[in-house]
Short mmCIF file of C-alpha atoms and ligand atoms in Angstrom, two decimals:
data_model
loop_
_atom_site.label_atom_id
_atom_site.label_comp_id
_atom_site.label_asym_id
_atom_site.label_seq_id
_atom_site.Cartn_x
_atom_site.Cartn_y
_atom_site.Cartn_z
CA MET Y 924 185.73 10.10 115.24
CA GLY Y 925 182.88 7.69 115.91
CA ALA Y 926 181.85 6.66 119.40
CA ASP Y 927 183.21 3.16 118.88
CA GLN Y 928 186.59 4.52 117.94
CA ALA Y 929 186.54 6.90 120.91
CA GLY Y 930 185.68 3.98 123.15
CA ARG Y 931 188.60 1.98 121.81
CA TYR Y 932 190.93 4.89 122.46
CA GLU Y 933 189.71 5.29 126.02
CA ALA Y 934 190.06 1.57 126.66
CA PHE Y 935 193.57 1.63 125.27
CA THR Y 936 194.46 4.70 127.34
CA LEU Y 937 193.27 3.00 130.50
CA LYS Y 938 195.34 -0.02 129.63
CA THR Y 939 198.31 2.21 129.04
CA MET Y 940 197.80 3.74 132.48
CA ASP Y 941 198.00 0.18 133.77
CA ARG Y 942 201.14 -0.12 131.77
CA ILE Y 943 202.56 2.90 133.59
CA ARG Y 944 201.90 1.00 136.81
CA GLN Y 945 203.97 -1.88 135.55
CA LEU Y 946 206.73 -0.01 133.76
CA GLU Y 947 209.94 -1.66 134.70
CA GLY Y 948 212.98 0.54 134.90
CA LEU Y 949 210.97 3.32 136.53
CA SER Y 950 210.77 3.63 140.29
CA GLU Y 951 207.44 3.17 141.97
CA ARG Y 952 207.56 6.83 143.02
CA ARG Y 953 208.04 7.96 139.46
CA ARG Y 954 205.20 5.80 138.20
CA LEU Y 955 202.92 7.26 140.84
CA ALA Y 956 204.03 10.76 139.83
CA MET Y 957 203.18 10.00 136.20
CA ARG Y 958 199.73 8.81 137.17
CA ALA Y 959 199.31 11.96 139.24
CA VAL Y 960 200.15 14.16 136.22
CA ALA Y 961 197.74 12.13 134.09
CA GLN Y 962 194.92 13.08 136.47
CA VAL Y 963 195.46 16.74 135.58
CA LEU Y 964 196.65 16.85 131.99
CA PRO Y 965 195.26 14.85 129.09
CA PHE Y 966 196.95 11.62 128.11
CA ARG Y 967 196.29 9.54 125.05
CA THR Y 968 198.53 7.31 123.08
CA ASN Y 969 198.11 4.44 120.65
CA ARG Y 970 199.74 1.17 119.78
CA TYR Y 971 201.72 2.57 116.87
CA VAL Y 972 203.35 5.12 119.18
CA THR Y 973 204.04 2.64 121.99
CA ASP Y 974 205.18 -0.24 119.77
CA GLU Y 975 206.99 1.48 116.91
CA LEU Y 976 208.23 4.82 118.18
CA ILE Y 977 209.15 4.58 121.86
CA ASP Y 978 212.45 2.96 122.78
CA TRP Y 979 211.47 1.26 126.04
CA ASP Y 980 215.10 0.55 126.91
CA ASN Y 981 215.67 4.28 127.17
CA ILE Y 982 212.81 5.49 129.35
CA PRO Y 983 212.27 7.97 130.88
CA ASP Y 984 214.71 9.96 128.70
CA ASP Y 985 213.46 8.63 125.38
CA PRO Y 986 212.23 11.67 123.40
CA ILE Y 987 209.03 10.02 122.16
CA PHE Y 988 208.25 8.85 125.69
CA GLN Y 989 208.74 12.47 126.82
CA LEU Y 990 206.55 13.62 123.93
CA THR Y 991 203.59 11.38 124.73
CA PHE Y 992 203.66 10.18 128.36
CA PRO Y 993 202.94 12.42 131.38
CA GLN Y 994 206.19 13.53 133.06
CA PRO Y 995 206.54 14.45 136.74
CA GLY Y 996 208.25 17.78 135.90
CA MET Y 997 205.12 18.99 134.11
CA LEU Y 998 203.49 19.97 137.41
CA ASP Y 999 204.65 22.33 140.11
CA PRO Y 1000 206.23 20.22 142.93
CA ASP Y 1001 203.51 21.14 145.46
CA ASP Y 1002 200.71 20.28 143.07
CA LEU Y 1003 202.42 17.05 142.16
CA ALA Y 1004 202.84 16.10 145.82
CA ARG Y 1005 199.18 16.86 146.45
CA MET Y 1006 197.96 14.62 143.62
CA MET Y 1007 200.37 11.86 144.59
CA LEU Y 1008 199.14 11.91 148.16
CA LEU Y 1009 195.51 11.65 147.00
CA LEU Y 1010 196.39 8.68 144.80
CA ARG Y 1011 198.35 7.02 147.57
CA GLN Y 1012 195.35 7.41 149.89
CA SER Y 1013 193.05 6.07 147.17
CA ALA Y 1014 190.99 9.24 147.52
CA PRO Y 1015 187.45 9.19 146.08
CA MET Y 1016 187.08 10.18 142.41
CA MET Y 1017 185.28 13.41 143.34
CA GLU Y 1018 188.21 14.55 145.41
CA LEU Y 1019 190.73 13.69 142.70
CA ARG Y 1020 188.66 15.63 140.18
CA ARG Y 1021 188.35 18.68 142.38
CA ALA Y 1022 192.10 18.79 143.01
CA ALA Y 1023 192.85 18.25 139.32
CA ASN Y 1024 190.56 21.12 138.35
CA GLU Y 1025 192.14 23.49 140.84
CA ILE Y 1026 195.58 22.72 139.46
CA ARG Y 1027 194.39 23.07 135.85
CA LEU Y 1028 193.09 26.56 136.55
CA LYS Y 1029 196.59 27.60 137.62
CA LEU Y 1030 198.07 26.25 134.39
CA ASN Y 1031 196.87 28.97 132.03
CA PRO Y 1032 194.14 26.85 130.42
CA HIS Y 1033 192.45 29.84 128.79
CA PRO Y 1034 195.32 31.88 127.49
CA ALA Y 1035 194.34 35.46 126.85
CA GLY Y 1036 192.54 35.97 123.64
CA GLN Y 1037 192.45 32.39 122.45
CA MET Y 1038 188.67 32.27 122.54
CA GLU Y 1039 187.63 35.74 121.46
CA HIS Y 1040 190.21 37.01 119.03
CA ASN Y 1041 190.06 36.87 115.28
CA VAL Y 1042 186.70 35.11 115.24
CA PRO Y 1043 184.92 36.44 112.16
CA ARG Y 1044 181.22 37.26 111.87
CA LEU Y 1045 178.64 36.38 109.28
CA ASP Y 1046 175.63 38.74 109.24
CA GLY Y 1047 176.67 39.87 112.70
CA VAL Y 1048 176.81 36.36 114.13
CA PRO Y 1049 180.24 35.14 115.33
CA LEU Y 1050 181.50 31.94 113.71
CA PRO Y 1051 183.36 30.26 116.55
CA GLY Y 1052 184.88 27.48 114.42
CA LEU Y 1053 186.77 30.00 112.28
CA GLN Y 1054 189.70 32.30 112.80
CA HIS Y 1055 190.56 35.04 110.35
CA LYS Y 1056 193.61 36.96 111.44
CA TYR Y 1057 195.57 37.48 108.23
CA ARG Y 1058 193.66 38.80 105.26
CA ASP Y 1059 194.34 35.94 102.87
CA THR Y 1060 194.09 32.98 105.27
CA VAL Y 1061 191.19 31.48 107.19
CA LEU Y 1062 191.70 28.80 109.82
CA PHE Y 1063 188.92 26.29 110.20
CA PHE Y 1064 188.42 24.01 113.22
CA PRO Y 1065 186.03 21.25 112.11
CA SER Y 1066 184.08 19.96 115.12
CA ARG Y 1067 184.87 16.36 114.22
CA GLY Y 1068 188.57 17.09 114.12
CA GLN Y 1069 189.03 18.33 117.66
CA THR Y 1070 190.94 15.37 119.04
CA CYS Y 1071 194.17 13.60 118.01
CA HIS Y 1072 195.60 10.12 117.44
CA ALA Y 1073 197.83 10.67 120.45
CA TYR Y 1074 198.39 13.76 122.57
CA CYS Y 1075 201.65 15.67 122.70
CA THR Y 1076 202.60 16.45 126.28
CA TYR Y 1077 203.50 20.05 125.40
CA CYS Y 1078 200.28 20.81 123.51
CA PHE Y 1079 198.85 24.29 124.01
CA ARG Y 1080 195.34 23.03 123.29
CA TRP Y 1081 195.27 20.67 126.25
CA ALA Y 1082 192.33 22.39 127.97
CA GLN Y 1083 189.96 21.24 125.24
CA PHE Y 1084 191.04 17.64 125.71
CA VAL Y 1085 190.16 17.64 129.42
CA GLY Y 1086 186.78 19.22 128.69
CA MET Y 1087 187.55 22.75 129.98
CA ASP Y 1088 187.17 24.56 126.70
CA GLU Y 1089 183.88 23.00 125.64
CA LEU Y 1090 185.24 22.97 122.11
CA LYS Y 1091 184.29 26.55 121.54
CA PHE Y 1092 186.29 26.42 118.37
CA ALA Y 1093 184.15 23.62 117.11
CA GLN Y 1094 182.35 24.50 113.94
CA ARG Y 1095 179.22 22.39 113.62
CA GLU Y 1096 177.78 24.44 110.85
CA THR Y 1097 179.71 23.59 107.70
CA GLU Y 1098 177.30 25.73 105.72
CA SER Y 1099 178.29 28.97 107.47
CA PHE Y 1100 181.96 28.21 106.87
CA HIS Y 1101 181.32 27.88 103.17
CA ARG Y 1102 179.04 30.90 103.08
CA TYR Y 1103 181.69 33.01 104.80
CA LEU Y 1104 184.27 31.99 102.20
CA ARG Y 1105 181.93 32.72 99.28
CA ARG Y 1106 181.54 36.25 100.62
CA HIS Y 1107 185.27 36.80 101.18
CA ASP Y 1108 187.07 36.62 97.91
CA GLU Y 1109 190.20 38.11 99.48
CA VAL Y 1110 190.76 34.69 101.06
CA SER Y 1111 193.07 32.48 99.03
CA ASP Y 1112 194.16 30.06 101.75
CA VAL Y 1113 192.10 27.77 103.95
CA LEU Y 1114 193.87 25.94 106.73
CA PHE Y 1115 192.13 23.01 108.39
CA THR Y 1116 193.34 22.57 111.91
CA GLY Y 1117 192.28 21.15 115.27
CA GLY Y 1118 192.99 18.91 117.18
CA ASP Y 1119 193.82 16.97 114.08
CA PRO Y 1120 191.46 17.09 111.08
CA LEU Y 1121 192.78 13.69 109.94
CA ILE Y 1122 191.26 12.00 112.96
CA MET Y 1123 188.12 12.31 110.81
CA ARG Y 1124 186.96 9.65 108.42
CA ALA Y 1125 187.72 10.60 104.84
CA TRP Y 1126 184.02 10.93 103.94
CA HIS Y 1127 183.52 13.48 106.72
CA LEU Y 1128 186.54 15.43 105.60
CA ARG Y 1129 185.22 15.38 102.05
CA ALA Y 1130 182.05 17.15 103.16
CA TYR Y 1131 184.17 20.07 104.33
CA ILE Y 1132 186.61 20.17 101.43
CA GLU Y 1133 184.60 19.33 98.32
CA PRO Y 1134 182.46 22.52 98.43
CA LEU Y 1135 185.70 24.54 98.29
CA LEU Y 1136 186.26 23.21 94.77
CA ALA Y 1137 182.85 24.39 93.53
CA PRO Y 1138 182.00 27.47 91.43
CA ARG Y 1139 182.20 30.78 93.37
CA MET Y 1140 185.13 29.35 95.31
CA GLU Y 1141 187.72 30.02 92.61
CA HIS Y 1142 189.48 32.45 94.95
CA ILE Y 1143 190.45 29.55 97.25
CA ARG Y 1144 193.80 28.60 95.74
CA HIS Y 1145 195.58 26.85 98.61
CA ILE Y 1146 194.20 24.26 101.00
CA ARG Y 1147 196.29 23.19 103.95
CA ILE Y 1148 195.61 20.44 106.44
CA GLY Y 1149 197.53 20.65 109.71
CA THR Y 1150 198.12 17.13 111.01
CA LYS Y 1151 200.20 14.94 113.28
CA ALA Y 1152 198.81 11.77 111.65
CA LEU Y 1153 201.96 11.07 109.64
CA ALA Y 1154 203.95 10.91 112.87
CA PHE Y 1155 201.39 9.27 115.17
CA TRP Y 1156 199.17 7.24 112.84
CA PRO Y 1157 200.59 6.87 109.30
CA ARG Y 1158 198.28 3.89 108.77
CA LYS Y 1159 195.65 6.56 108.07
CA PHE Y 1160 197.16 6.86 104.58
CA VAL Y 1161 198.04 3.23 103.99
CA THR Y 1162 195.98 0.53 105.72
CA ASP Y 1163 193.01 2.28 107.39
CA LYS Y 1164 189.61 1.51 105.87
CA ASP Y 1165 189.31 5.01 104.47
CA ALA Y 1166 192.94 5.38 103.31
CA ASP Y 1167 192.15 5.07 99.61
CA THR Y 1168 189.14 7.37 99.87
CA LEU Y 1169 191.36 9.96 101.53
CA LEU Y 1170 193.96 9.76 98.77
CA ARG Y 1171 191.24 10.06 96.11
CA LEU Y 1172 190.04 13.22 97.86
CA PHE Y 1173 193.59 14.62 97.72
CA GLU Y 1174 193.74 13.82 94.00
CA GLN Y 1175 190.43 15.55 93.46
CA VAL Y 1176 191.69 18.72 95.15
CA VAL Y 1177 194.88 18.70 93.09
CA ALA Y 1178 192.94 18.04 89.87
CA SER Y 1179 190.86 21.15 90.58
CA GLY Y 1180 194.05 23.20 90.24
CA ARG Y 1181 194.43 23.91 93.95
CA HIS Y 1182 197.64 23.61 95.88
CA LEU Y 1183 197.04 21.00 98.57
CA ALA Y 1184 199.54 20.95 101.43
CA LEU Y 1185 199.66 18.62 104.38
CA MET Y 1186 201.28 20.65 107.12
CA ALA Y 1187 202.83 17.63 108.80
CA HIS Y 1188 203.86 17.97 112.38
CA PHE Y 1189 207.15 16.06 112.93
CA THR Y 1190 208.77 16.67 116.30
CA HIS Y 1191 211.55 14.12 116.28
CA PRO Y 1192 213.54 12.30 113.56
CA ARG Y 1193 212.40 8.90 114.82
CA GLU Y 1194 208.85 9.72 113.72
CA MET Y 1195 210.15 9.61 110.15
CA GLU Y 1196 211.97 6.30 110.33
CA THR Y 1197 209.32 3.56 110.23
CA PRO Y 1198 208.51 1.74 106.97
CA MET Y 1199 204.87 2.77 107.51
CA VAL Y 1200 205.59 6.49 107.49
CA GLU Y 1201 207.75 6.12 104.39
CA ARG Y 1202 204.91 4.38 102.58
CA ALA Y 1203 202.44 7.00 103.77
CA ILE Y 1204 204.62 9.85 102.49
CA GLU Y 1205 205.06 8.11 99.16
CA ARG Y 1206 201.33 7.55 98.77
CA ILE Y 1207 200.46 11.15 99.68
CA ARG Y 1208 203.03 12.52 97.25
CA SER Y 1209 201.68 10.32 94.49
CA THR Y 1210 198.41 12.29 94.69
CA GLY Y 1211 200.19 15.54 93.87
CA ALA Y 1212 199.73 16.91 97.39
CA MET Y 1213 202.74 18.61 98.99
CA ILE Y 1214 203.96 17.74 102.45
CA ARG Y 1215 205.37 20.67 104.38
CA THR Y 1216 206.74 20.10 107.86
CA GLN Y 1217 206.67 22.04 111.08
CA ALA Y 1218 207.06 21.58 114.84
CA PRO Y 1219 207.88 23.50 117.96
CA LEU Y 1220 211.29 23.31 119.60
CA VAL Y 1221 210.70 21.49 122.88
CA ARG Y 1222 212.94 20.74 125.84
CA HIS Y 1223 213.47 17.00 126.50
CA VAL Y 1224 212.17 16.16 123.01
CA ASN Y 1225 214.10 17.91 120.23
CA ASP Y 1226 216.33 20.54 121.89
CA SER Y 1227 219.46 19.78 119.87
CA PRO Y 1228 220.80 20.92 116.49
CA ALA Y 1229 221.40 17.26 115.55
CA ALA Y 1230 217.71 16.36 115.96
CA TRP Y 1231 216.59 19.20 113.68
CA ALA Y 1232 219.30 18.75 111.06
CA SER Y 1233 218.51 15.07 110.90
CA MET Y 1234 214.77 15.74 110.55
CA TRP Y 1235 215.24 18.31 107.79
CA ARG Y 1236 217.64 16.08 105.85
CA ARG Y 1237 215.31 13.14 106.00
CA GLN Y 1238 212.33 15.28 105.08
CA VAL Y 1239 214.09 16.50 101.96
CA ARG Y 1240 215.16 12.96 101.07
CA LEU Y 1241 211.55 11.78 101.35
CA GLY Y 1242 210.27 14.69 99.30
CA CYS Y 1243 208.86 16.90 102.08
CA VAL Y 1244 209.52 20.63 102.42
CA PRO Y 1245 210.73 21.96 105.81
CA TYR Y 1246 208.53 24.97 106.66
CA TYR Y 1247 208.56 26.25 110.27
CA MET Y 1248 210.42 25.73 113.53
CA PHE Y 1249 208.12 27.22 116.18
CA VAL Y 1250 208.88 28.58 119.62
CA GLU Y 1251 206.84 26.67 122.21
CA ARG Y 1252 203.86 28.70 123.44
CA ASP Y 1253 203.29 29.68 127.01
CA THR Y 1254 200.65 27.41 128.36
CA GLY Y 1255 200.23 24.65 130.88
CA PRO Y 1256 203.49 22.92 131.67
CA LYS Y 1257 205.62 25.52 129.91
CA GLY Y 1258 208.35 25.45 132.56
CA TYR Y 1259 209.16 21.88 131.66
CA PHE Y 1260 209.24 22.31 127.89
CA ALA Y 1261 210.36 25.91 127.27
CA VAL Y 1262 213.58 26.77 125.47
CA PRO Y 1263 214.72 30.43 125.75
CA LEU Y 1264 214.76 32.44 122.51
CA ALA Y 1265 218.55 32.84 122.59
CA GLU Y 1266 219.07 29.10 122.83
CA ALA Y 1267 216.33 28.42 120.27
CA HIS Y 1268 218.08 30.68 117.81
CA ASP Y 1269 221.39 28.95 118.50
CA ILE Y 1270 219.88 25.50 117.89
CA PHE Y 1271 218.20 26.70 114.71
CA ARG Y 1272 221.35 28.32 113.36
CA ARG Y 1273 223.59 25.37 114.13
CA ALA Y 1274 221.18 22.94 112.45
CA PHE Y 1275 220.55 25.27 109.50
CA SER Y 1276 224.26 25.73 108.83
CA THR Y 1277 224.80 21.99 108.28
CA VAL Y 1278 222.00 21.18 105.83
CA SER Y 1279 221.64 21.47 102.08
CA GLY Y 1280 220.08 24.55 100.60
CA LEU Y 1281 217.14 22.31 99.73
CA ALA Y 1282 216.30 22.10 103.43
CA ARG Y 1283 216.79 25.83 104.04
CA THR Y 1284 213.21 26.53 103.10
CA VAL Y 1285 212.58 26.32 106.85
CA ARG Y 1286 211.94 29.51 108.83
CA GLY Y 1287 212.41 29.93 112.54
CA PRO Y 1288 212.52 30.01 115.40
CA SER Y 1289 209.13 31.67 115.00
CA MET Y 1290 206.63 32.88 117.59
CA SER Y 1291 202.95 33.05 116.66
CA ALA Y 1292 202.32 36.05 118.91
CA THR Y 1293 199.47 38.57 119.12
CA PRO Y 1294 200.94 41.10 116.65
CA GLY Y 1295 202.03 38.40 114.22
CA LYS Y 1296 204.54 35.69 113.48
CA VAL Y 1297 207.92 36.90 114.67
CA VAL Y 1298 211.17 35.20 113.78
CA VAL Y 1299 214.46 35.58 115.65
CA HIS Y 1300 217.12 36.20 112.99
CA GLY Y 1301 220.15 36.68 115.16
CA ILE Y 1302 221.95 38.09 118.14
CA GLN Y 1303 224.40 40.94 117.51
CA GLN Y 1304 226.32 43.78 119.12
CA VAL Y 1305 224.98 47.00 117.64
CA ARG Y 1306 226.34 50.32 118.84
CA GLY Y 1307 227.73 48.62 121.93
CA GLU Y 1308 224.43 46.98 122.85
CA LYS Y 1309 223.70 43.26 122.59
CA VAL Y 1310 220.40 42.84 120.73
CA PHE Y 1311 218.05 40.35 119.15
CA ILE Y 1312 217.35 41.00 115.48
CA LEU Y 1313 213.75 40.09 114.74
CA SER Y 1314 211.19 40.50 112.02
CA PHE Y 1315 207.60 39.64 111.18
CA LEU Y 1316 206.99 36.75 108.81
CA ARG Y 1317 203.37 37.83 109.06
CA GLY Y 1318 202.06 40.94 110.74
CA ARG Y 1319 198.62 41.82 112.00
CA LYS Y 1320 199.13 44.62 109.49
CA GLN Y 1321 200.29 43.34 106.15
CA GLU Y 1322 203.02 45.97 105.80
CA TRP Y 1323 204.79 44.83 108.96
CA ALA Y 1324 206.14 41.69 107.26
CA GLY Y 1325 209.84 41.72 106.56
CA ARG Y 1326 210.56 44.86 108.58
CA PRO Y 1327 213.48 44.19 110.96
CA PHE Y 1328 213.34 45.40 114.55
CA PHE Y 1329 215.56 45.12 117.58
CA ALA Y 1330 215.09 43.98 121.16
CA ARG Y 1331 217.45 44.14 124.08
CA TYR Y 1332 219.23 40.80 124.47
CA ASP Y 1333 217.78 38.71 127.28
CA GLU Y 1334 219.26 35.31 127.85
CA SER Y 1335 216.21 33.87 129.58
CA ALA Y 1336 213.32 35.43 127.62
CA THR Y 1337 211.08 32.79 126.09
CA TRP Y 1338 208.42 34.90 124.33
CA LEU Y 1339 207.92 38.22 122.58
CA ASP Y 1340 206.12 39.81 125.53
CA GLU Y 1341 209.21 39.38 127.71
CA LEU Y 1342 211.37 41.42 125.32
CA LYS Y 1343 212.12 45.15 125.67
CA PRO Y 1344 212.96 47.41 122.75
CA ALA Y 1345 216.68 47.97 122.19
CA PHE Y 1346 218.46 51.36 122.12
CA ASP Y 1347 216.35 52.78 124.98
CA GLU Y 1348 213.28 53.16 122.79
CA ASP Y 1349 210.07 53.03 124.76
CA HIS Y 1350 208.07 50.79 122.47
CA PHE Y 1351 208.36 48.53 119.44
CA PHE Y 1352 207.16 50.03 116.15
CA PHE Y 1353 204.12 47.73 116.08
CA GLU Y 1354 202.93 48.62 119.57
CA GLN Y 1355 201.44 51.99 118.74
CA ASP Y 1356 198.29 50.48 117.39
CA THR Y 1357 198.01 47.14 119.14
CA PRO Y 1358 197.04 46.59 122.75
CA PRO Y 1359 200.01 46.68 125.14
CA ARG Y 1360 202.16 43.59 125.25
CA ARG Y 1361 200.28 40.88 127.01
CA ARG Y 1362 200.48 37.19 127.42
CA GLN Y 1363 198.87 35.35 124.58
CA VAL Y 1364 198.96 31.84 123.38
CA GLY Y 1365 196.23 30.46 121.15
CA TRP Y 1366 196.00 30.42 117.43
CA GLU Y 1367 196.12 34.12 117.08
C1 PLP F 638 200.92 31.00 110.57
C2 PLP F 638 199.53 31.42 110.42
C3 PLP F 638 198.94 31.44 109.16
C4 PLP F 638 199.70 31.02 107.92
O1 PLP F 638 200.72 31.89 107.60
P1 PLP F 638 201.72 31.56 106.39
O2 PLP F 638 202.69 32.69 106.38
O3 PLP F 638 200.91 31.52 105.16
O4 PLP F 638 202.35 30.24 106.71
C5 PLP F 638 197.64 31.86 109.07
N1 PLP F 638 196.92 32.24 110.15
C6 PLP F 638 197.46 32.24 111.38
C7 PLP F 638 196.65 32.70 112.53
C8 PLP F 638 198.79 31.82 111.56
O5 PLP F 638 199.31 31.83 112.79
#
């Protein structure tokens, strides 16, 4: 993103903060609370989101409003009261900043392991813009793709957007990324992530992707781009200046024989209903790229079977492939957005049972936890004990995938590290050779 574009975003965000001040239908107290939250957690939206997605007659309950605007429940009541008081007193900027930083530090901004784990080395030097956890797949965080068209309130990467993480993931050196891949022919999949890589101009993105199509990169078979652009800025593929260049790049990847997948983040069915997103999907599909869809299950936004069933149906109708339903990670304002595993499974199952087999390509609810991606398959009575049936979709060790295991049922557990093994066993099978269960969040 160029400086001019960044400037426009900031200007728009400030204006939107003014808009919060004027929002009719919300009490003055609530508006102040929203501004207080926005001092602590990042906030960015854009005109497409405010004009085409949010139903302003239904605020504050509107799911897209919950998804993009700061909500009072995101902060602990004491912290919220403190920030509100400072705003009410028109406290100096320095004081606001100091308070905001103190509160941020309590919100798990640097979840264990997010920075250090799975960062590969090249000739002994760590490559901080890469993550290589599973043998065949490398995640790449291009430095130019570390922001987004609008921010999701529940995002686990929020610390980088308020400047706390100093973009340690950022990979300035494209060359080392490509060199690493040339040396690792066990890697078949490259996943571009962020932020949102499609915040980048197409010509910047091309500089990262084109070398993957060159000789000595034949082992790279699958290229994925994780993006929220289809939901938050579909004009990227239709009317933006670089839209056609972007589509030509997709065609070029497909023509090279690679599988190109946009991992499109759709959180709510409304994101799929505008004429613009339909055109964008059509144009992307015409290049031969696949669109696969994923999102976390989030309280106040999409915590109902109807929302998911409707999303999956519409995705199939528009030619997209439902891929993952994620469990929301533990970071920042988790208390406001979390859905317990038992309820998540129930929502998944009820939605899954009503859709065509064509939509049942979706897996979930899935936790991207330290030992691997773990899916909750069901809740059952086994030998008189109520248990969760789980398995790895992906394990830190390849052979863990597909092996079922059991945890004691816990109605309120929201993450793998809160679960205990069933049947009085003292550890899960995968714990013998991983560090003890600990809180973890990032892209591990
Ligand atoms: C989910 C994930 C992948 C991709 O796994 P697939 O099973 O191919 O979807 C790769 N790396 C990490 C760290 C992941 O969490």
